[in-house]
PDB file of C-alpha atoms in Angstrom:
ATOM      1  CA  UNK M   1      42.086 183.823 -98.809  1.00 51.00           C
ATOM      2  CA  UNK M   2      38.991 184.420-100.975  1.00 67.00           C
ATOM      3  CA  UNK M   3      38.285 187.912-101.894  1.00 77.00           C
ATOM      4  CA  UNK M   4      35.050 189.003-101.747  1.00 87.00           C
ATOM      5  CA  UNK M   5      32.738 187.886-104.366  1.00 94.00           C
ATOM      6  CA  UNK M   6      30.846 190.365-106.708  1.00 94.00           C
ATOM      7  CA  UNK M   7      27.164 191.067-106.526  1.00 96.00           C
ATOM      8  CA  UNK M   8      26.202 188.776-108.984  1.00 97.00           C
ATOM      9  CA  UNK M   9      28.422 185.943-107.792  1.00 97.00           C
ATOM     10  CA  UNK M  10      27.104 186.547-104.488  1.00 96.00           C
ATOM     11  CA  UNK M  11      23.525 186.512-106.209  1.00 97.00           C
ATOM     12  CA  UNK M  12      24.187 183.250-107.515  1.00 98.00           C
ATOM     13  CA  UNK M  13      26.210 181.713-105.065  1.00 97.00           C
ATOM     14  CA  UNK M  14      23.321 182.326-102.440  1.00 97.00           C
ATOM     15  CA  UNK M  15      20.710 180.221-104.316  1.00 97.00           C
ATOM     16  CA  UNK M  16      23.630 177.504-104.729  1.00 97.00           C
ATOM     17  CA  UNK M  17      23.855 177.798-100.954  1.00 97.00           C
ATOM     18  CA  UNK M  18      20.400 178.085-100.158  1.00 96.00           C
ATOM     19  CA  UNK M  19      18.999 175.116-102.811  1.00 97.00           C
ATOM     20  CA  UNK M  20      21.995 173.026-101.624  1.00 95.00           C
ATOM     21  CA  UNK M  21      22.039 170.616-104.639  1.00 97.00           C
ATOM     22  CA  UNK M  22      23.771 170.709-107.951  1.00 97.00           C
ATOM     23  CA  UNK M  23      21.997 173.418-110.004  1.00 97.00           C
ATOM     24  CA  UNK M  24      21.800 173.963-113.650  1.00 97.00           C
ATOM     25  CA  UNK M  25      22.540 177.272-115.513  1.00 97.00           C
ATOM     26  CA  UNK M  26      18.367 177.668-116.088  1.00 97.00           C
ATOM     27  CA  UNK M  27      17.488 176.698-113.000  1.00 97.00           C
ATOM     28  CA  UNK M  28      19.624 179.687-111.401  1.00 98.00           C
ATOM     29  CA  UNK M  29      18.611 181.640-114.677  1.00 98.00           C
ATOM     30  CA  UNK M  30      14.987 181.257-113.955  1.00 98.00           C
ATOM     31  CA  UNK M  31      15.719 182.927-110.122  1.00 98.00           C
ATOM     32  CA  UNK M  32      17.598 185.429-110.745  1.00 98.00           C
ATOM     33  CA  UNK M  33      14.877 186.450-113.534  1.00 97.00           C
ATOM     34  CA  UNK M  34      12.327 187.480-110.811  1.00 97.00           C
ATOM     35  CA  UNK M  35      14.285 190.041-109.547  1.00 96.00           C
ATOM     36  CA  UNK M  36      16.297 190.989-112.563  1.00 96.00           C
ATOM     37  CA  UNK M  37      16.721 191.402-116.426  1.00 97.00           C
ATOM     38  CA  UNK M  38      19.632 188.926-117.140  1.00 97.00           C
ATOM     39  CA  UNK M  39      20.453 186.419-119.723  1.00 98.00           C
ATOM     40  CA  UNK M  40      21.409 182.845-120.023  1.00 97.00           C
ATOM     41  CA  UNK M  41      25.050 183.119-121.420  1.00 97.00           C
ATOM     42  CA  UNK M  42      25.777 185.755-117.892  1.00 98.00           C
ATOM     43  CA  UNK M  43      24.672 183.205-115.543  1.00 98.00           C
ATOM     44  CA  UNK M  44      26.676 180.866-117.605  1.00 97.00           C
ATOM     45  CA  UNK M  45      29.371 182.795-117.296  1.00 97.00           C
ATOM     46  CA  UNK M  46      29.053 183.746-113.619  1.00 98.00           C
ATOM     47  CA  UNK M  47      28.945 180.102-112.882  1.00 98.00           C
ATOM     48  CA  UNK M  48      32.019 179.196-115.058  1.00 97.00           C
ATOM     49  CA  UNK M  49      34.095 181.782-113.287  1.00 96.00           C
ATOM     50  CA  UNK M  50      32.907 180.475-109.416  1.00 96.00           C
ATOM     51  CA  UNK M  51      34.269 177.272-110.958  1.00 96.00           C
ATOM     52  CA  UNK M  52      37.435 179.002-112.244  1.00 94.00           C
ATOM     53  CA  UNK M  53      38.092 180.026-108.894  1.00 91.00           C
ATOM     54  CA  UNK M  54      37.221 177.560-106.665  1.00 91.00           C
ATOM     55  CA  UNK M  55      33.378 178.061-105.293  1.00 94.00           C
ATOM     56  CA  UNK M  56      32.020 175.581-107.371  1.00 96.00           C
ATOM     57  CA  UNK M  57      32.685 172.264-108.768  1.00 97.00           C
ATOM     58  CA  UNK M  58      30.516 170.968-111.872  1.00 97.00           C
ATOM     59  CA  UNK M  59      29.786 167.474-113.305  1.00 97.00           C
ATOM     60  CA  UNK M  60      28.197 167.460-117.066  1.00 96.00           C
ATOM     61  CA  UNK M  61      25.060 166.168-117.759  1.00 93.00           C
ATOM     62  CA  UNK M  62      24.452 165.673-121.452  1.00 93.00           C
ATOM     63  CA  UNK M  63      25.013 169.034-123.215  1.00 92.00           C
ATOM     64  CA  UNK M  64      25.256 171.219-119.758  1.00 92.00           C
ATOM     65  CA  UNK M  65      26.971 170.689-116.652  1.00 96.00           C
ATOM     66  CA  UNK M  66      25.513 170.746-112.563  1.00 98.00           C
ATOM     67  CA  UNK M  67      27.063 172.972-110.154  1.00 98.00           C
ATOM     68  CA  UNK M  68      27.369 172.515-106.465  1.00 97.00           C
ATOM     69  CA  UNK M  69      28.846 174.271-103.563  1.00 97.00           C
ATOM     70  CA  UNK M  70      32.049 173.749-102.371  1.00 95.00           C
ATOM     71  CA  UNK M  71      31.908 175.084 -98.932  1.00 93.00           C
ATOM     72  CA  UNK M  72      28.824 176.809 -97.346  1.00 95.00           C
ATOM     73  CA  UNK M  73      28.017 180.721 -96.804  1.00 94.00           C
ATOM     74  CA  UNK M  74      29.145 179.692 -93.294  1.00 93.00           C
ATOM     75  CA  UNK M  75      32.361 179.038 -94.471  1.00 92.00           C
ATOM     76  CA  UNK M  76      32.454 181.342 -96.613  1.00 92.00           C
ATOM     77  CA  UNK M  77      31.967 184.364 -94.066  1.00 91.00           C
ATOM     78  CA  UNK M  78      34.469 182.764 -91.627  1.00 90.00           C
ATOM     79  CA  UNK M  79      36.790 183.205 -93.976  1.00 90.00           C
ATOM     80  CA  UNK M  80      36.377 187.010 -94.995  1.00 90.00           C
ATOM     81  CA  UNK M  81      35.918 187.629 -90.703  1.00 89.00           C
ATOM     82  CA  UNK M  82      39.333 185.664 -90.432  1.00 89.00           C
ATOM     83  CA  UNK M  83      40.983 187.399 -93.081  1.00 88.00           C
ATOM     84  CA  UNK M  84      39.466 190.805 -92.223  1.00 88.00           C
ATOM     85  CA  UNK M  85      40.658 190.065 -88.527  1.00 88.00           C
ATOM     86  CA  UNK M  86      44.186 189.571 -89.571  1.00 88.00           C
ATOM     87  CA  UNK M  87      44.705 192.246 -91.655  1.00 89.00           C
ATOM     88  CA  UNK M  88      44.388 194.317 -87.834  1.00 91.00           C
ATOM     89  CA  UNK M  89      47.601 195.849 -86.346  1.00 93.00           C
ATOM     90  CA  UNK M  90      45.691 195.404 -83.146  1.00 93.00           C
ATOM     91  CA  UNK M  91      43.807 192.260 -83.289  1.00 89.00           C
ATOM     92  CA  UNK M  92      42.011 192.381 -79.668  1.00 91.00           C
ATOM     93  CA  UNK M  93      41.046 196.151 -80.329  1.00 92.00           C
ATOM     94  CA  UNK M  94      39.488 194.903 -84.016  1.00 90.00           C
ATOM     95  CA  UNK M  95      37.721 192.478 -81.785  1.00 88.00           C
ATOM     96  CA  UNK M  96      36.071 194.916 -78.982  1.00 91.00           C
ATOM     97  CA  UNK M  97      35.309 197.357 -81.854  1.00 92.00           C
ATOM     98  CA  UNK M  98      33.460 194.310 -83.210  1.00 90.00           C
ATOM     99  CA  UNK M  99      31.878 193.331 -80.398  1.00 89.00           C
ATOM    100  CA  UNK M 100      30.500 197.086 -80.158  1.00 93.00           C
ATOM    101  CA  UNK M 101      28.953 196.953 -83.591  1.00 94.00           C
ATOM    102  CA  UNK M 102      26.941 193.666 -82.759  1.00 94.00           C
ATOM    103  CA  UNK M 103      23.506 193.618 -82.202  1.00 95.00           C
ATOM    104  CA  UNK M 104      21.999 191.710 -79.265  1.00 95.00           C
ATOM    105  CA  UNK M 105      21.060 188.900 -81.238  1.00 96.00           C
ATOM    106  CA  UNK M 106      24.371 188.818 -83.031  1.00 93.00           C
ATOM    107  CA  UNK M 107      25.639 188.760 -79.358  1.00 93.00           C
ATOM    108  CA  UNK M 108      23.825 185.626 -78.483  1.00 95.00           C
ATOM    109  CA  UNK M 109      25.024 183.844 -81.457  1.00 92.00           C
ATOM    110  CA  UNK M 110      28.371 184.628 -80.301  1.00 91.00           C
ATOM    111  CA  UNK M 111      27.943 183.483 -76.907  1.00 92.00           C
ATOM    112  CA  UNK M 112      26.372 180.089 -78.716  1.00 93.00           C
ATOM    113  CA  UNK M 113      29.294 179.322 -80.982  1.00 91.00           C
ATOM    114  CA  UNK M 114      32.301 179.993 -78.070  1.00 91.00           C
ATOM    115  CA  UNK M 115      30.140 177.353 -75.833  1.00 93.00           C
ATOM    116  CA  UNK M 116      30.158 175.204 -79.023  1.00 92.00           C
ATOM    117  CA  UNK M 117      33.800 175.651 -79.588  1.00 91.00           C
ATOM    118  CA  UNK M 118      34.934 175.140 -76.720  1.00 92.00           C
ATOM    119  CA  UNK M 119      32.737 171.654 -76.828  1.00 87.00           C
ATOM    120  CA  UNK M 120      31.298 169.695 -73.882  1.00 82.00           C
ATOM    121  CA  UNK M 121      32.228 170.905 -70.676  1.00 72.00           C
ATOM    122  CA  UNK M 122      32.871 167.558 -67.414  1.00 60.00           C
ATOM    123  CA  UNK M 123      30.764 168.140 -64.743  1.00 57.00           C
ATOM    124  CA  UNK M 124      34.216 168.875 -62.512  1.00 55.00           C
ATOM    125  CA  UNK M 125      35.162 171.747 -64.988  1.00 52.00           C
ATOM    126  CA  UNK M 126      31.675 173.544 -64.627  1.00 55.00           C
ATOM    127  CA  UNK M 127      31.694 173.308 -60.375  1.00 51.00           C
ATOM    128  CA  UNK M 128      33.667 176.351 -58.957  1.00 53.00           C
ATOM    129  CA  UNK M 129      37.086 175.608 -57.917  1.00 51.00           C
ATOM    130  CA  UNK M 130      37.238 174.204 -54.045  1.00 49.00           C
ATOM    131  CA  UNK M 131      39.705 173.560 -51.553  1.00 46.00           C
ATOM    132  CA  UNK M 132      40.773 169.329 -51.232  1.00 45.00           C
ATOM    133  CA  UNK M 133      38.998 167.619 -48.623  1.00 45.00           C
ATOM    134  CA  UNK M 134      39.825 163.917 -47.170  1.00 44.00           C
ATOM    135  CA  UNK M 135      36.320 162.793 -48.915  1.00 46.00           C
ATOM    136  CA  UNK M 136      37.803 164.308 -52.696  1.00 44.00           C
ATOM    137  CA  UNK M 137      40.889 162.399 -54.726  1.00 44.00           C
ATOM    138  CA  UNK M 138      43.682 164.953 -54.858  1.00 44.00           C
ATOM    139  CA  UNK M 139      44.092 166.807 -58.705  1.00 44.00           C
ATOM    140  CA  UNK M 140      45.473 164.396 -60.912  1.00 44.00           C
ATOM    141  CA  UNK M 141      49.186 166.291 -60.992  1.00 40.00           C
ATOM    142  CA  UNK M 142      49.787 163.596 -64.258  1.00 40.00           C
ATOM    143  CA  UNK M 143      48.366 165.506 -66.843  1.00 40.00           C
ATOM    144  CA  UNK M 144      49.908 168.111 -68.873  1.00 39.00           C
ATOM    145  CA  UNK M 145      50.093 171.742 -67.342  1.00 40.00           C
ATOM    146  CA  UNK M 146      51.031 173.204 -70.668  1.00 38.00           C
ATOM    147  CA  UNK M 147      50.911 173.160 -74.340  1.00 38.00           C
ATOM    148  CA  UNK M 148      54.682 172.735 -74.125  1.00 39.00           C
ATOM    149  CA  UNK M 149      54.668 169.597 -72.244  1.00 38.00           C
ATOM    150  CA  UNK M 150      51.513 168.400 -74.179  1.00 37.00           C
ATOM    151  CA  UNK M 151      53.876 168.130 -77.064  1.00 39.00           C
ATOM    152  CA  UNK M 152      56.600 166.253 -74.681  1.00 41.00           C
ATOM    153  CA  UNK M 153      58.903 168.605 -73.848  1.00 39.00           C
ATOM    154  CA  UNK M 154      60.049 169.649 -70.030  1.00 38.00           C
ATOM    155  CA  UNK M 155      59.731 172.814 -68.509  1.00 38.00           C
ATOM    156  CA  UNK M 156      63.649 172.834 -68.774  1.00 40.00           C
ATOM    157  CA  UNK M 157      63.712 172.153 -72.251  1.00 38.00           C
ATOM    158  CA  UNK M 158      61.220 174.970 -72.880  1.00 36.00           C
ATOM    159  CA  UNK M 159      62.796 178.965 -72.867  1.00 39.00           C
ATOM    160  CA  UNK M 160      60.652 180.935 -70.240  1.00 40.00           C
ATOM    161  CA  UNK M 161      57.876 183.008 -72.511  1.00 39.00           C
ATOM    162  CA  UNK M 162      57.400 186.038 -69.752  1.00 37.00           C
ATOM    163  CA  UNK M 163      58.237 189.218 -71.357  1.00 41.00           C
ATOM    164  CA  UNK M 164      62.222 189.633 -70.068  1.00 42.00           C
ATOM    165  CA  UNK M 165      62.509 186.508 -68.616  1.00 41.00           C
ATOM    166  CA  UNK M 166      65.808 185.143 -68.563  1.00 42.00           C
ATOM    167  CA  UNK M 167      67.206 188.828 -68.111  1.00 39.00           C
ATOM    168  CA  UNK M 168      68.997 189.526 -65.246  1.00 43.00           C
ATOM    169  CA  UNK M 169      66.928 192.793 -65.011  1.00 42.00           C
ATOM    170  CA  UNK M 170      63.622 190.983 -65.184  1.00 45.00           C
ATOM    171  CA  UNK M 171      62.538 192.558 -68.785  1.00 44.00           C
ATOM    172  CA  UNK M 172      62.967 196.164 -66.760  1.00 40.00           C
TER     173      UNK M 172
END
Protein backbone atom coordinates (compact mmCIF):
# COMPACT_ATOMS: atom_id res chain seq x y z
CA UNK A 1 0.00 0.00 0.00
CA UNK A 2 1.35 3.47 -0.87
CA UNK A 3 1.70 5.84 1.92
CA UNK A 4 0.72 9.08 1.44
CA UNK A 5 2.86 11.23 -0.61
CA UNK A 6 4.44 14.53 0.74
CA UNK A 7 3.37 17.98 -0.29
CA UNK A 8 5.79 18.42 -2.78
CA UNK A 9 5.43 14.96 -4.31
CA UNK A 10 1.87 15.55 -4.35
CA UNK A 11 2.75 19.05 -6.00
CA UNK A 12 4.51 17.37 -8.62
CA UNK A 13 2.75 14.35 -9.07
CA UNK A 14 -0.50 16.46 -9.81
CA UNK A 15 0.97 18.26 -12.88
CA UNK A 16 2.31 14.65 -13.99
CA UNK A 17 -1.33 13.65 -13.61
CA UNK A 18 -2.90 16.57 -14.91
CA UNK A 19 -0.32 17.13 -18.20
CA UNK A 20 -0.58 13.33 -18.71
CA UNK A 21 2.61 12.99 -20.85
CA UNK A 22 6.20 12.35 -20.00
CA UNK A 23 7.50 15.58 -18.39
CA UNK A 24 10.93 16.89 -18.01
CA UNK A 25 12.54 18.16 -14.73
CA UNK A 26 12.13 22.08 -16.26
CA UNK A 27 9.04 21.65 -17.51
CA UNK A 28 7.65 20.72 -13.87
CA UNK A 29 10.38 23.26 -12.60
CA UNK A 30 8.92 26.05 -14.57
CA UNK A 31 5.19 25.20 -12.74
CA UNK A 32 5.94 24.82 -9.66
CA UNK A 33 7.92 28.31 -9.98
CA UNK A 34 4.61 30.29 -10.20
CA UNK A 35 3.54 29.41 -7.03
CA UNK A 36 6.81 28.83 -5.29
CA UNK A 37 10.60 29.60 -4.74
CA UNK A 38 12.21 26.18 -5.64
CA UNK A 39 15.17 25.01 -7.52
CA UNK A 40 16.05 22.69 -10.28
CA UNK A 41 18.19 20.01 -8.40
CA UNK A 42 14.65 19.67 -5.71
CA UNK A 43 12.40 18.92 -8.47
CA UNK A 44 15.10 16.68 -9.66
CA UNK A 45 15.19 15.12 -6.72
CA UNK A 46 11.46 14.90 -6.00
CA UNK A 47 11.11 13.21 -9.30
CA UNK A 48 14.00 10.70 -8.73
CA UNK A 49 12.47 9.60 -5.48
CA UNK A 50 8.60 9.09 -7.17
CA UNK A 51 10.74 6.90 -9.42
CA UNK A 52 12.50 5.24 -6.45
CA UNK A 53 9.29 4.29 -5.23
CA UNK A 54 7.21 3.41 -7.82
CA UNK A 55 4.97 6.61 -9.10
CA UNK A 56 6.95 7.21 -11.93
CA UNK A 57 8.81 5.53 -14.60
CA UNK A 58 11.47 7.60 -16.74
CA UNK A 59 13.08 7.06 -20.20
CA UNK A 60 16.37 9.36 -20.94
CA UNK A 61 16.48 11.68 -23.51
CA UNK A 62 19.98 12.90 -24.24
CA UNK A 63 21.45 14.32 -21.00
CA UNK A 64 17.91 14.21 -18.92
CA UNK A 65 15.34 11.73 -18.61
CA UNK A 66 11.05 12.00 -19.20
CA UNK A 67 8.82 11.04 -16.50
CA UNK A 68 5.36 9.66 -16.76
CA UNK A 69 2.69 8.44 -14.52
CA UNK A 70 2.31 5.15 -13.53
CA UNK A 71 -1.20 5.00 -12.39
CA UNK A 72 -3.61 8.03 -12.24
CA UNK A 73 -4.74 10.31 -9.11
CA UNK A 74 -7.78 8.01 -9.50
CA UNK A 75 -5.85 5.24 -8.64
CA UNK A 76 -4.00 6.70 -6.55
CA UNK A 77 -6.91 7.81 -4.06
CA UNK A 78 -8.54 4.34 -4.35
CA UNK A 79 -5.79 3.11 -2.92
CA UNK A 80 -5.31 5.39 0.28
CA UNK A 81 -9.64 4.99 0.65
CA UNK A 82 -8.93 1.11 0.43
CA UNK A 83 -6.18 1.10 2.72
CA UNK A 84 -7.72 3.69 5.08
CA UNK A 85 -10.95 1.42 4.97
CA UNK A 86 -9.10 -1.59 6.11
CA UNK A 87 -7.26 -0.35 8.73
CA UNK A 88 -11.26 -0.11 10.45
CA UNK A 89 -12.15 -2.59 13.27
CA UNK A 90 -15.63 -1.92 12.02
CA UNK A 91 -15.57 -1.63 8.37
CA UNK A 92 -19.49 -0.93 7.68
CA UNK A 93 -19.47 1.72 10.61
CA UNK A 94 -16.11 3.44 8.78
CA UNK A 95 -18.40 3.35 5.82
CA UNK A 96 -21.75 5.15 7.27
CA UNK A 97 -19.40 7.59 9.09
CA UNK A 98 -18.17 8.19 5.53
CA UNK A 99 -21.14 8.43 3.96
CA UNK A 100 -22.09 11.20 6.69
CA UNK A 101 -19.09 13.33 5.86
CA UNK A 102 -19.99 13.43 2.02
CA UNK A 103 -21.29 16.24 0.43
CA UNK A 104 -24.26 15.98 -1.94
CA UNK A 105 -22.26 16.05 -4.88
CA UNK A 106 -19.77 13.59 -3.47
CA UNK A 107 -23.04 11.56 -2.93
CA UNK A 108 -23.95 11.54 -6.55
CA UNK A 109 -20.61 10.46 -7.61
CA UNK A 110 -21.07 7.62 -5.39
CA UNK A 111 -24.33 6.65 -6.59
CA UNK A 112 -22.56 6.97 -10.34
CA UNK A 113 -19.63 4.67 -9.72
CA UNK A 114 -21.86 1.65 -7.75
CA UNK A 115 -24.22 1.81 -11.07
CA UNK A 116 -20.89 1.64 -12.99
CA UNK A 117 -19.58 -1.17 -10.95
CA UNK A 118 -22.05 -3.09 -10.89
CA UNK A 119 -22.06 -2.69 -14.99
CA UNK A 120 -25.02 -3.03 -17.38
CA UNK A 121 -28.05 -4.10 -15.86
CA UNK A 122 -30.71 -6.93 -18.55
CA UNK A 123 -33.83 -5.51 -18.97
CA UNK A 124 -35.30 -8.73 -16.75
CA UNK A 125 -33.00 -7.68 -13.77
CA UNK A 126 -34.32 -3.96 -13.73
CA UNK A 127 -38.41 -5.14 -13.92
CA UNK A 128 -39.68 -5.86 -10.31
CA UNK A 129 -39.84 -9.40 -9.43
CA UNK A 130 -43.41 -11.10 -10.59
CA UNK A 131 -45.20 -14.13 -10.05
CA UNK A 132 -44.82 -16.99 -13.34
CA UNK A 133 -47.56 -16.85 -15.66
CA UNK A 134 -48.38 -19.54 -18.58
CA UNK A 135 -47.35 -16.57 -21.17
CA UNK A 136 -43.52 -16.26 -19.17
CA UNK A 137 -40.66 -19.26 -19.49
CA UNK A 138 -40.19 -20.52 -15.95
CA UNK A 139 -36.57 -19.11 -14.12
CA UNK A 140 -33.86 -20.81 -15.66
CA UNK A 141 -33.16 -23.17 -12.30
CA UNK A 142 -29.57 -24.07 -14.44
CA UNK A 143 -27.59 -21.36 -13.39
CA UNK A 144 -25.56 -21.05 -10.38
CA UNK A 145 -27.40 -20.00 -7.05
CA UNK A 146 -24.12 -19.35 -5.33
CA UNK A 147 -20.59 -18.35 -5.44
CA UNK A 148 -19.91 -21.85 -4.12
CA UNK A 149 -21.40 -23.68 -6.92
CA UNK A 150 -20.09 -21.00 -9.42
CA UNK A 151 -16.74 -22.44 -8.60
CA UNK A 152 -18.24 -26.21 -9.04
CA UNK A 153 -18.79 -27.38 -5.90
CA UNK A 154 -22.35 -28.86 -4.44
CA UNK A 155 -24.24 -27.57 -1.75
CA UNK A 156 -23.11 -30.88 0.04
CA UNK A 157 -19.65 -30.38 -0.56
CA UNK A 158 -19.90 -26.83 0.83
CA UNK A 159 -20.00 -26.45 5.11
CA UNK A 160 -23.23 -24.38 5.91
CA UNK A 161 -21.88 -20.51 6.50
CA UNK A 162 -24.98 -19.46 9.00
CA UNK A 163 -23.59 -18.39 12.21
CA UNK A 164 -23.99 -21.97 14.38
CA UNK A 165 -25.00 -23.95 11.73
CA UNK A 166 -24.16 -27.41 12.00
CA UNK A 167 -24.69 -27.12 15.92
CA UNK A 168 -27.14 -29.07 17.36
CA UNK A 169 -28.19 -25.91 19.34
CA UNK A 170 -28.56 -23.80 16.24
CA UNK A 171 -25.48 -21.28 17.14
CA UNK A 172 -27.74 -20.58 20.56
Amino acid sequence: MPRPLGELEDAVMTRVWKWNRPVTVREVLEDLQQERSIAYTTVMTVLDNLHQKGWVRREAEGRAYRYEAVSTRAAYAAALMNEAWSQSDNPAAALVAFFGMMSEEQRQALQDAVRIAQGPRTRESESPPSSETADSPPPDRSAPESAGERAGESPDERPDERPGAGRPDGGR
